[in-house]
Amino acid sequence: MSKVSSSKVSWIARSGLGLAALFGFALPAAAGTLDTVKQRGTLQCGVSEGVVGFSEKDAQGSWRGFDVDFCRAVAAVVLGDAGKVAFTPLSASQRFDALKGGTVDLLARNSTWTLGREAELGLAFTGITYHDGQGFLAKRALKVDSALSLDKAKICVEAGTTTQLNLADFFKANSMTYEEKVHPSAAEAFAAFEGGQCDVLTRDQSALHGERLRLAKPAEATVLPDVISKEPLGPVVRSDDFPWFTVVKWVNFALVNAEELGVSGANLDEALKSTKPDVRRFTGAEGGFVDFRASSRFAPETPSSSAL
């Protein structure tokens, strides 16, 4: 999937509304971030400054998108209300410091899972929510149909990202040169591309398709077919808080299971009546999930139909 539509992924929030009634975990009493979020009554979630389909504000000023809906699902489980989320837009250079410093409880900001980020920054990725890959948005005036034809091109890239490193590796591996135009944020890199400061914009492919549509003249640019990297994107938390890591990780897993089983907040009542063993176990209609839920330290004490 190269382009994401927030309307197609809004099922995450609907599914999340029912997750508090679907599962729970027996966690230590001193749960750190978990206790902080419950006492505050709001989940602080870091998102991008605006990536189509992942996190952006609509015409009414409400946050929409894939990453936004994941945050809402976590809030639904922890607080019993998908609306109890405060979103903080962060640039690539700000995101990890904001998480480490406690400005946000959770980062759901199209961030690539790497060994270095976990080993060196004290972070923990809770899983993969989207498999992406780096690509190129090129102006049609260049008359190129492959990244291998970009020798000597002027390329705009956001600073402080794996994108910048992948770009250098790709050109070195293919014995090509390029003129790098580095910008502190994705928005500034896009503006530079649209303003003619560079011929090519490089980002994750999912973002590039959205960026092309934002151009005043989308037909004058094209996303090249080449994918030069693997970009496993997922939510991030601090590595020193295992209970919180566990909650976020299993919300992710539960959402994947819910999609596979066809269970959502909209049809949960019907799912509870299902005769399929896997659906019944998932919903807690039978099996150990009911016992886990009874001892849960983070699900609402009395999940009601309004939270489903």
Short mmCIF file of C-alpha atoms in Angstrom, two decimals:
data_model
loop_
_atom_site.label_atom_id
_atom_site.label_comp_id
_atom_site.label_asym_id
_atom_site.label_seq_id
_atom_site.Cartn_x
_atom_site.Cartn_y
_atom_site.Cartn_z
CA MET A 1 0.00 0.00 0.00
CA SER A 2 1.67 3.21 -1.17
CA LYS A 3 -0.94 5.72 -0.09
CA VAL A 4 -2.91 5.81 3.14
CA SER A 5 -6.39 7.26 3.52
CA SER A 6 -7.38 8.22 7.06
CA SER A 7 -10.97 7.29 6.22
CA LYS A 8 -9.83 3.73 5.56
CA VAL A 9 -8.05 3.36 8.88
CA SER A 10 -10.57 5.01 11.21
CA TRP A 11 -11.63 1.48 12.19
CA ILE A 12 -8.68 1.52 14.60
CA ALA A 13 -10.35 4.07 16.83
CA ARG A 14 -13.67 2.24 16.64
CA SER A 15 -11.96 -1.05 17.53
CA GLY A 16 -10.06 0.67 20.31
CA LEU A 17 -13.32 1.70 21.94
CA GLY A 18 -14.04 -1.93 22.61
CA LEU A 19 -10.58 -3.04 23.63
CA ALA A 20 -11.01 -2.08 27.26
CA ALA A 21 -13.65 -4.78 27.46
CA LEU A 22 -11.68 -7.26 25.36
CA PHE A 23 -8.52 -7.85 27.33
CA GLY A 24 -6.45 -6.83 30.34
CA PHE A 25 -3.16 -7.64 32.02
CA ALA A 26 -2.04 -8.14 35.59
CA LEU A 27 0.64 -5.46 35.85
CA PRO A 28 2.80 -4.28 38.76
CA ALA A 29 1.19 -1.67 40.98
CA ALA A 30 4.03 0.81 40.35
CA ALA A 31 3.37 1.23 36.66
CA GLY A 32 5.10 4.58 36.03
CA THR A 33 3.71 6.13 32.85
CA LEU A 34 0.55 4.07 33.15
CA ASP A 35 -0.25 5.53 36.57
CA THR A 36 0.68 9.02 35.39
CA VAL A 37 -1.67 8.82 32.42
CA LYS A 38 -4.52 7.49 34.57
CA GLN A 39 -4.04 10.18 37.21
CA ARG A 40 -3.79 12.93 34.60
CA GLY A 41 -6.81 11.62 32.73
CA THR A 42 -5.26 12.36 29.34
CA LEU A 43 -2.78 10.57 27.08
CA GLN A 44 -0.05 12.84 25.74
CA CYS A 45 0.76 11.57 22.24
CA GLY A 46 3.49 12.85 19.93
CA VAL A 47 2.63 12.88 16.21
CA SER A 48 4.08 14.31 13.01
CA GLU A 49 3.60 17.92 12.00
CA GLY A 50 1.41 16.79 9.13
CA VAL A 51 1.67 13.62 7.03
CA VAL A 52 -1.34 12.80 4.88
CA GLY A 53 -3.05 9.65 6.11
CA PHE A 54 -0.94 9.39 9.27
CA SER A 55 -1.43 12.58 11.29
CA GLU A 56 -2.85 15.87 10.09
CA LYS A 57 -5.53 18.34 11.08
CA ASP A 58 -8.75 18.44 9.09
CA ALA A 59 -10.70 21.57 8.12
CA GLN A 60 -12.29 21.64 11.59
CA GLY A 61 -8.92 21.46 13.34
CA SER A 62 -9.34 17.85 14.50
CA TRP A 63 -6.44 15.44 14.22
CA ARG A 64 -6.97 12.57 11.77
CA GLY A 65 -4.93 9.65 10.46
CA PHE A 66 -3.43 6.25 11.10
CA ASP A 67 -1.05 7.27 13.90
CA VAL A 68 -3.69 9.51 15.47
CA ASP A 69 -6.17 6.63 15.59
CA PHE A 70 -3.58 4.40 17.26
CA CYS A 71 -3.20 6.96 20.05
CA ARG A 72 -6.97 7.03 20.44
CA ALA A 73 -7.05 3.24 20.73
CA VAL A 74 -4.49 3.35 23.56
CA ALA A 75 -6.55 6.04 25.32
CA ALA A 76 -9.67 3.90 24.93
CA VAL A 77 -7.95 1.00 26.68
CA VAL A 78 -6.22 2.95 29.43
CA LEU A 79 -8.83 5.64 30.12
CA GLY A 80 -12.01 4.15 28.67
CA ASP A 81 -12.40 7.10 26.29
CA ALA A 82 -10.76 7.41 22.87
CA GLY A 83 -11.18 11.17 23.03
CA LYS A 84 -8.91 11.67 26.04
CA VAL A 85 -5.78 12.37 23.98
CA ALA A 86 -3.70 15.53 23.63
CA PHE A 87 -1.68 15.58 20.41
CA THR A 88 1.72 17.26 20.21
CA PRO A 89 3.12 17.81 16.69
CA LEU A 90 6.86 17.14 16.62
CA SER A 91 9.59 17.47 13.99
CA ALA A 92 12.03 14.61 13.37
CA SER A 93 14.69 16.38 15.43
CA GLN A 94 12.29 17.02 18.34
CA ARG A 95 10.45 13.71 18.60
CA PHE A 96 12.83 11.49 20.58
CA ASP A 97 13.91 14.21 23.03
CA ALA A 98 10.23 14.98 23.68
CA LEU A 99 9.60 11.33 24.50
CA LYS A 100 12.70 10.90 26.65
CA GLY A 101 11.99 14.14 28.49
CA GLY A 102 8.42 13.18 29.33
CA THR A 103 6.69 15.80 27.18
CA VAL A 104 4.77 12.94 25.58
CA ASP A 105 3.86 9.49 26.91
CA LEU A 106 3.84 7.83 23.52
CA LEU A 107 5.29 8.64 20.12
CA ALA A 108 3.20 7.56 17.14
CA ARG A 109 4.97 9.56 14.49
CA ASN A 110 5.91 7.48 11.43
CA SER A 111 9.26 6.64 13.07
CA THR A 112 11.56 3.90 11.77
CA TRP A 113 12.49 1.09 14.15
CA THR A 114 16.29 0.82 14.27
CA LEU A 115 18.83 -0.88 16.53
CA GLY A 116 20.61 2.41 17.17
CA ARG A 117 17.49 4.17 18.40
CA GLU A 118 16.80 1.44 20.93
CA ALA A 119 20.39 0.80 22.02
CA GLU A 120 21.62 4.40 22.14
CA LEU A 121 18.56 6.52 22.89
CA GLY A 122 16.87 4.46 25.60
CA LEU A 123 13.74 3.90 23.53
CA ALA A 124 11.60 0.84 22.83
CA PHE A 125 9.51 0.28 19.71
CA THR A 126 6.34 -1.62 20.58
CA GLY A 127 5.84 -3.23 17.18
CA ILE A 128 5.31 -2.41 13.53
CA THR A 129 2.13 -0.66 12.44
CA TYR A 130 3.19 0.14 8.88
CA HIS A 131 5.84 -1.29 6.53
CA ASP A 132 7.21 1.53 4.41
CA GLY A 133 10.21 2.26 2.22
CA GLN A 134 12.08 5.36 1.15
CA GLY A 135 11.44 6.76 -2.31
CA PHE A 136 11.70 9.87 -4.47
CA LEU A 137 9.26 12.51 -5.66
CA ALA A 138 10.72 13.98 -8.86
CA LYS A 139 9.63 16.82 -11.08
CA ARG A 140 8.51 15.57 -14.48
CA ALA A 141 10.69 18.23 -16.09
CA LEU A 142 13.68 16.03 -15.18
CA LYS A 143 12.32 13.37 -17.54
CA VAL A 144 13.47 10.47 -15.34
CA ASP A 145 11.61 7.25 -14.58
CA SER A 146 14.11 5.66 -12.19
CA ALA A 147 16.17 6.71 -9.19
CA LEU A 148 19.20 5.41 -11.07
CA SER A 149 18.80 8.39 -13.39
CA LEU A 150 19.16 10.97 -10.61
CA ASP A 151 22.92 11.47 -10.92
CA LYS A 152 23.84 15.09 -10.10
CA ALA A 153 20.27 15.94 -9.06
CA LYS A 154 19.43 18.48 -6.35
CA ILE A 155 17.62 16.58 -3.59
CA CYS A 156 15.71 18.00 -0.61
CA VAL A 157 15.79 15.93 2.59
CA GLU A 158 14.81 16.38 6.23
CA ALA A 159 17.65 16.55 8.76
CA GLY A 160 18.03 14.06 11.60
CA THR A 161 16.34 11.15 9.84
CA THR A 162 17.30 7.72 8.53
CA THR A 163 16.17 9.17 5.19
CA GLN A 164 19.29 11.31 5.02
CA LEU A 165 21.57 8.34 5.73
CA ASN A 166 19.80 6.06 3.25
CA LEU A 167 20.13 8.73 0.57
CA ALA A 168 23.90 8.89 0.98
CA ASP A 169 24.21 5.09 0.94
CA PHE A 170 22.10 4.73 -2.21
CA PHE A 171 24.11 7.22 -4.23
CA LYS A 172 27.44 5.85 -3.02
CA ALA A 173 26.41 2.26 -3.82
CA ASN A 174 25.44 3.29 -7.35
CA SER A 175 28.49 5.51 -7.99
CA MET A 176 26.39 8.64 -8.39
CA THR A 177 26.61 12.13 -6.93
CA TYR A 178 23.92 14.56 -5.80
CA GLU A 179 23.54 18.00 -4.28
CA GLU A 180 21.97 17.63 -0.85
CA LYS A 181 19.56 20.31 0.33
CA VAL A 182 19.02 19.66 4.07
CA HIS A 183 16.05 21.21 5.88
CA PRO A 184 15.16 21.13 9.60
CA SER A 185 11.62 19.87 9.05
CA ALA A 186 9.59 17.91 6.52
CA ALA A 187 7.41 20.96 5.90
CA GLU A 188 10.42 23.07 5.00
CA ALA A 189 11.84 20.36 2.73
CA PHE A 190 8.49 20.19 0.93
CA ALA A 191 8.31 23.98 0.59
CA ALA A 192 11.82 24.03 -0.87
CA PHE A 193 10.88 21.35 -3.39
CA GLU A 194 7.72 23.17 -4.41
CA GLY A 195 9.63 26.45 -4.58
CA GLY A 196 12.20 25.10 -7.01
CA GLN A 197 15.21 24.85 -4.70
CA CYS A 198 15.58 21.17 -5.59
CA ASP A 199 14.48 18.77 -8.32
CA VAL A 200 13.69 15.84 -6.05
CA LEU A 201 12.18 15.29 -2.60
CA THR A 202 13.02 12.09 -0.72
CA ARG A 203 10.92 10.64 2.13
CA ASP A 204 9.02 7.47 2.93
CA GLN A 205 6.89 6.52 -0.06
CA SER A 206 3.64 6.76 1.87
CA ALA A 207 4.39 10.39 2.69
CA LEU A 208 5.51 11.23 -0.85
CA HIS A 209 2.16 10.30 -2.37
CA GLY A 210 0.46 12.70 0.01
CA GLU A 211 3.03 15.42 -0.63
CA ARG A 212 2.48 15.17 -4.39
CA LEU A 213 -1.24 15.78 -3.90
CA ARG A 214 -0.46 18.90 -1.87
CA LEU A 215 1.42 20.51 -4.76
CA ALA A 216 -0.29 23.35 -6.59
CA LYS A 217 0.20 21.30 -9.77
CA PRO A 218 0.40 17.60 -8.77
CA ALA A 219 0.62 16.47 -12.40
CA GLU A 220 4.03 18.12 -12.69
CA ALA A 221 5.64 15.64 -10.27
CA THR A 222 5.77 11.87 -10.00
CA VAL A 223 6.72 9.33 -7.33
CA LEU A 224 9.43 7.12 -8.82
CA PRO A 225 8.89 3.35 -8.46
CA ASP A 226 12.21 2.72 -6.71
CA VAL A 227 12.20 1.81 -3.00
CA ILE A 228 15.70 2.16 -1.56
CA SER A 229 15.19 1.07 2.04
CA LYS A 230 13.07 -0.85 4.52
CA GLU A 231 11.22 1.44 6.92
CA PRO A 232 9.35 -0.50 9.64
CA LEU A 233 7.30 2.20 11.33
CA GLY A 234 5.78 1.86 14.77
CA PRO A 235 4.90 3.44 18.14
CA VAL A 236 7.73 4.27 20.55
CA VAL A 237 7.93 4.49 24.35
CA ARG A 238 10.73 4.88 26.88
CA SER A 239 12.64 1.65 27.45
CA ASP A 240 12.70 1.95 31.26
CA ASP A 241 8.96 1.41 31.69
CA PHE A 242 8.08 -2.20 30.89
CA PRO A 243 4.45 -2.08 32.10
CA TRP A 244 3.69 0.84 29.77
CA PHE A 245 5.56 -0.87 26.94
CA THR A 246 3.40 -3.96 27.52
CA VAL A 247 0.16 -2.00 27.33
CA VAL A 248 1.05 -0.21 24.09
CA LYS A 249 2.48 -3.37 22.52
CA TRP A 250 -0.63 -5.41 23.19
CA VAL A 251 -2.97 -2.69 21.98
CA ASN A 252 -1.11 -2.96 18.69
CA PHE A 253 -1.37 -6.76 18.65
CA ALA A 254 -5.05 -6.64 19.58
CA LEU A 255 -5.82 -4.24 16.75
CA VAL A 256 -4.12 -6.55 14.26
CA ASN A 257 -6.09 -9.51 15.63
CA ALA A 258 -9.31 -7.51 15.56
CA GLU A 259 -8.81 -6.69 11.88
CA GLU A 260 -8.01 -10.31 11.03
CA LEU A 261 -11.10 -11.53 12.89
CA GLY A 262 -13.36 -8.79 11.56
CA VAL A 263 -14.09 -7.47 15.06
CA SER A 264 -14.61 -3.75 15.65
CA GLY A 265 -16.33 -1.44 18.10
CA ALA A 266 -19.24 -1.30 15.69
CA ASN A 267 -19.94 -5.04 15.74
CA LEU A 268 -18.64 -6.05 19.17
CA ASP A 269 -22.08 -7.03 20.47
CA GLU A 270 -22.51 -9.42 17.56
CA ALA A 271 -18.96 -10.73 17.95
CA LEU A 272 -19.73 -11.64 21.56
CA LYS A 273 -22.43 -13.97 20.22
CA SER A 274 -20.10 -15.62 17.71
CA THR A 275 -19.70 -19.40 17.73
CA LYS A 276 -16.14 -19.20 16.37
CA PRO A 277 -13.64 -20.21 19.10
CA ASP A 278 -10.99 -17.65 18.13
CA VAL A 279 -13.50 -14.79 18.13
CA ARG A 280 -14.99 -15.91 21.45
CA ARG A 281 -11.54 -16.07 23.06
CA PHE A 282 -10.61 -12.67 21.68
CA THR A 283 -13.79 -11.00 22.95
CA GLY A 284 -13.60 -12.72 26.32
CA ALA A 285 -16.83 -14.65 25.74
CA GLU A 286 -14.88 -17.73 26.82
CA GLY A 287 -11.36 -18.60 27.88
CA GLY A 288 -8.75 -16.93 30.04
CA PHE A 289 -9.23 -13.37 28.85
CA VAL A 290 -12.11 -12.92 31.29
CA ASP A 291 -9.86 -13.83 34.22
CA PHE A 292 -7.14 -11.46 33.00
CA ARG A 293 -9.66 -8.68 32.67
CA ALA A 294 -10.83 -9.15 36.23
CA SER A 295 -7.32 -8.46 37.52
CA SER A 296 -6.54 -5.67 35.07
CA ARG A 297 -4.81 -2.63 36.50
CA PHE A 298 -5.34 -0.41 33.49
CA ALA A 299 -8.70 -1.18 31.90
CA PRO A 300 -11.67 0.82 33.22
CA GLU A 301 -13.12 -0.82 36.33
CA THR A 302 -16.61 -0.96 34.85
CA PRO A 303 -16.43 -1.08 31.05
CA SER A 304 -19.84 0.06 29.81
CA SER A 305 -21.54 -0.20 26.47
CA SER A 306 -20.82 3.49 25.90
CA ALA A 307 -17.09 2.68 25.81
CA LEU A 308 -17.61 0.07 23.15
#
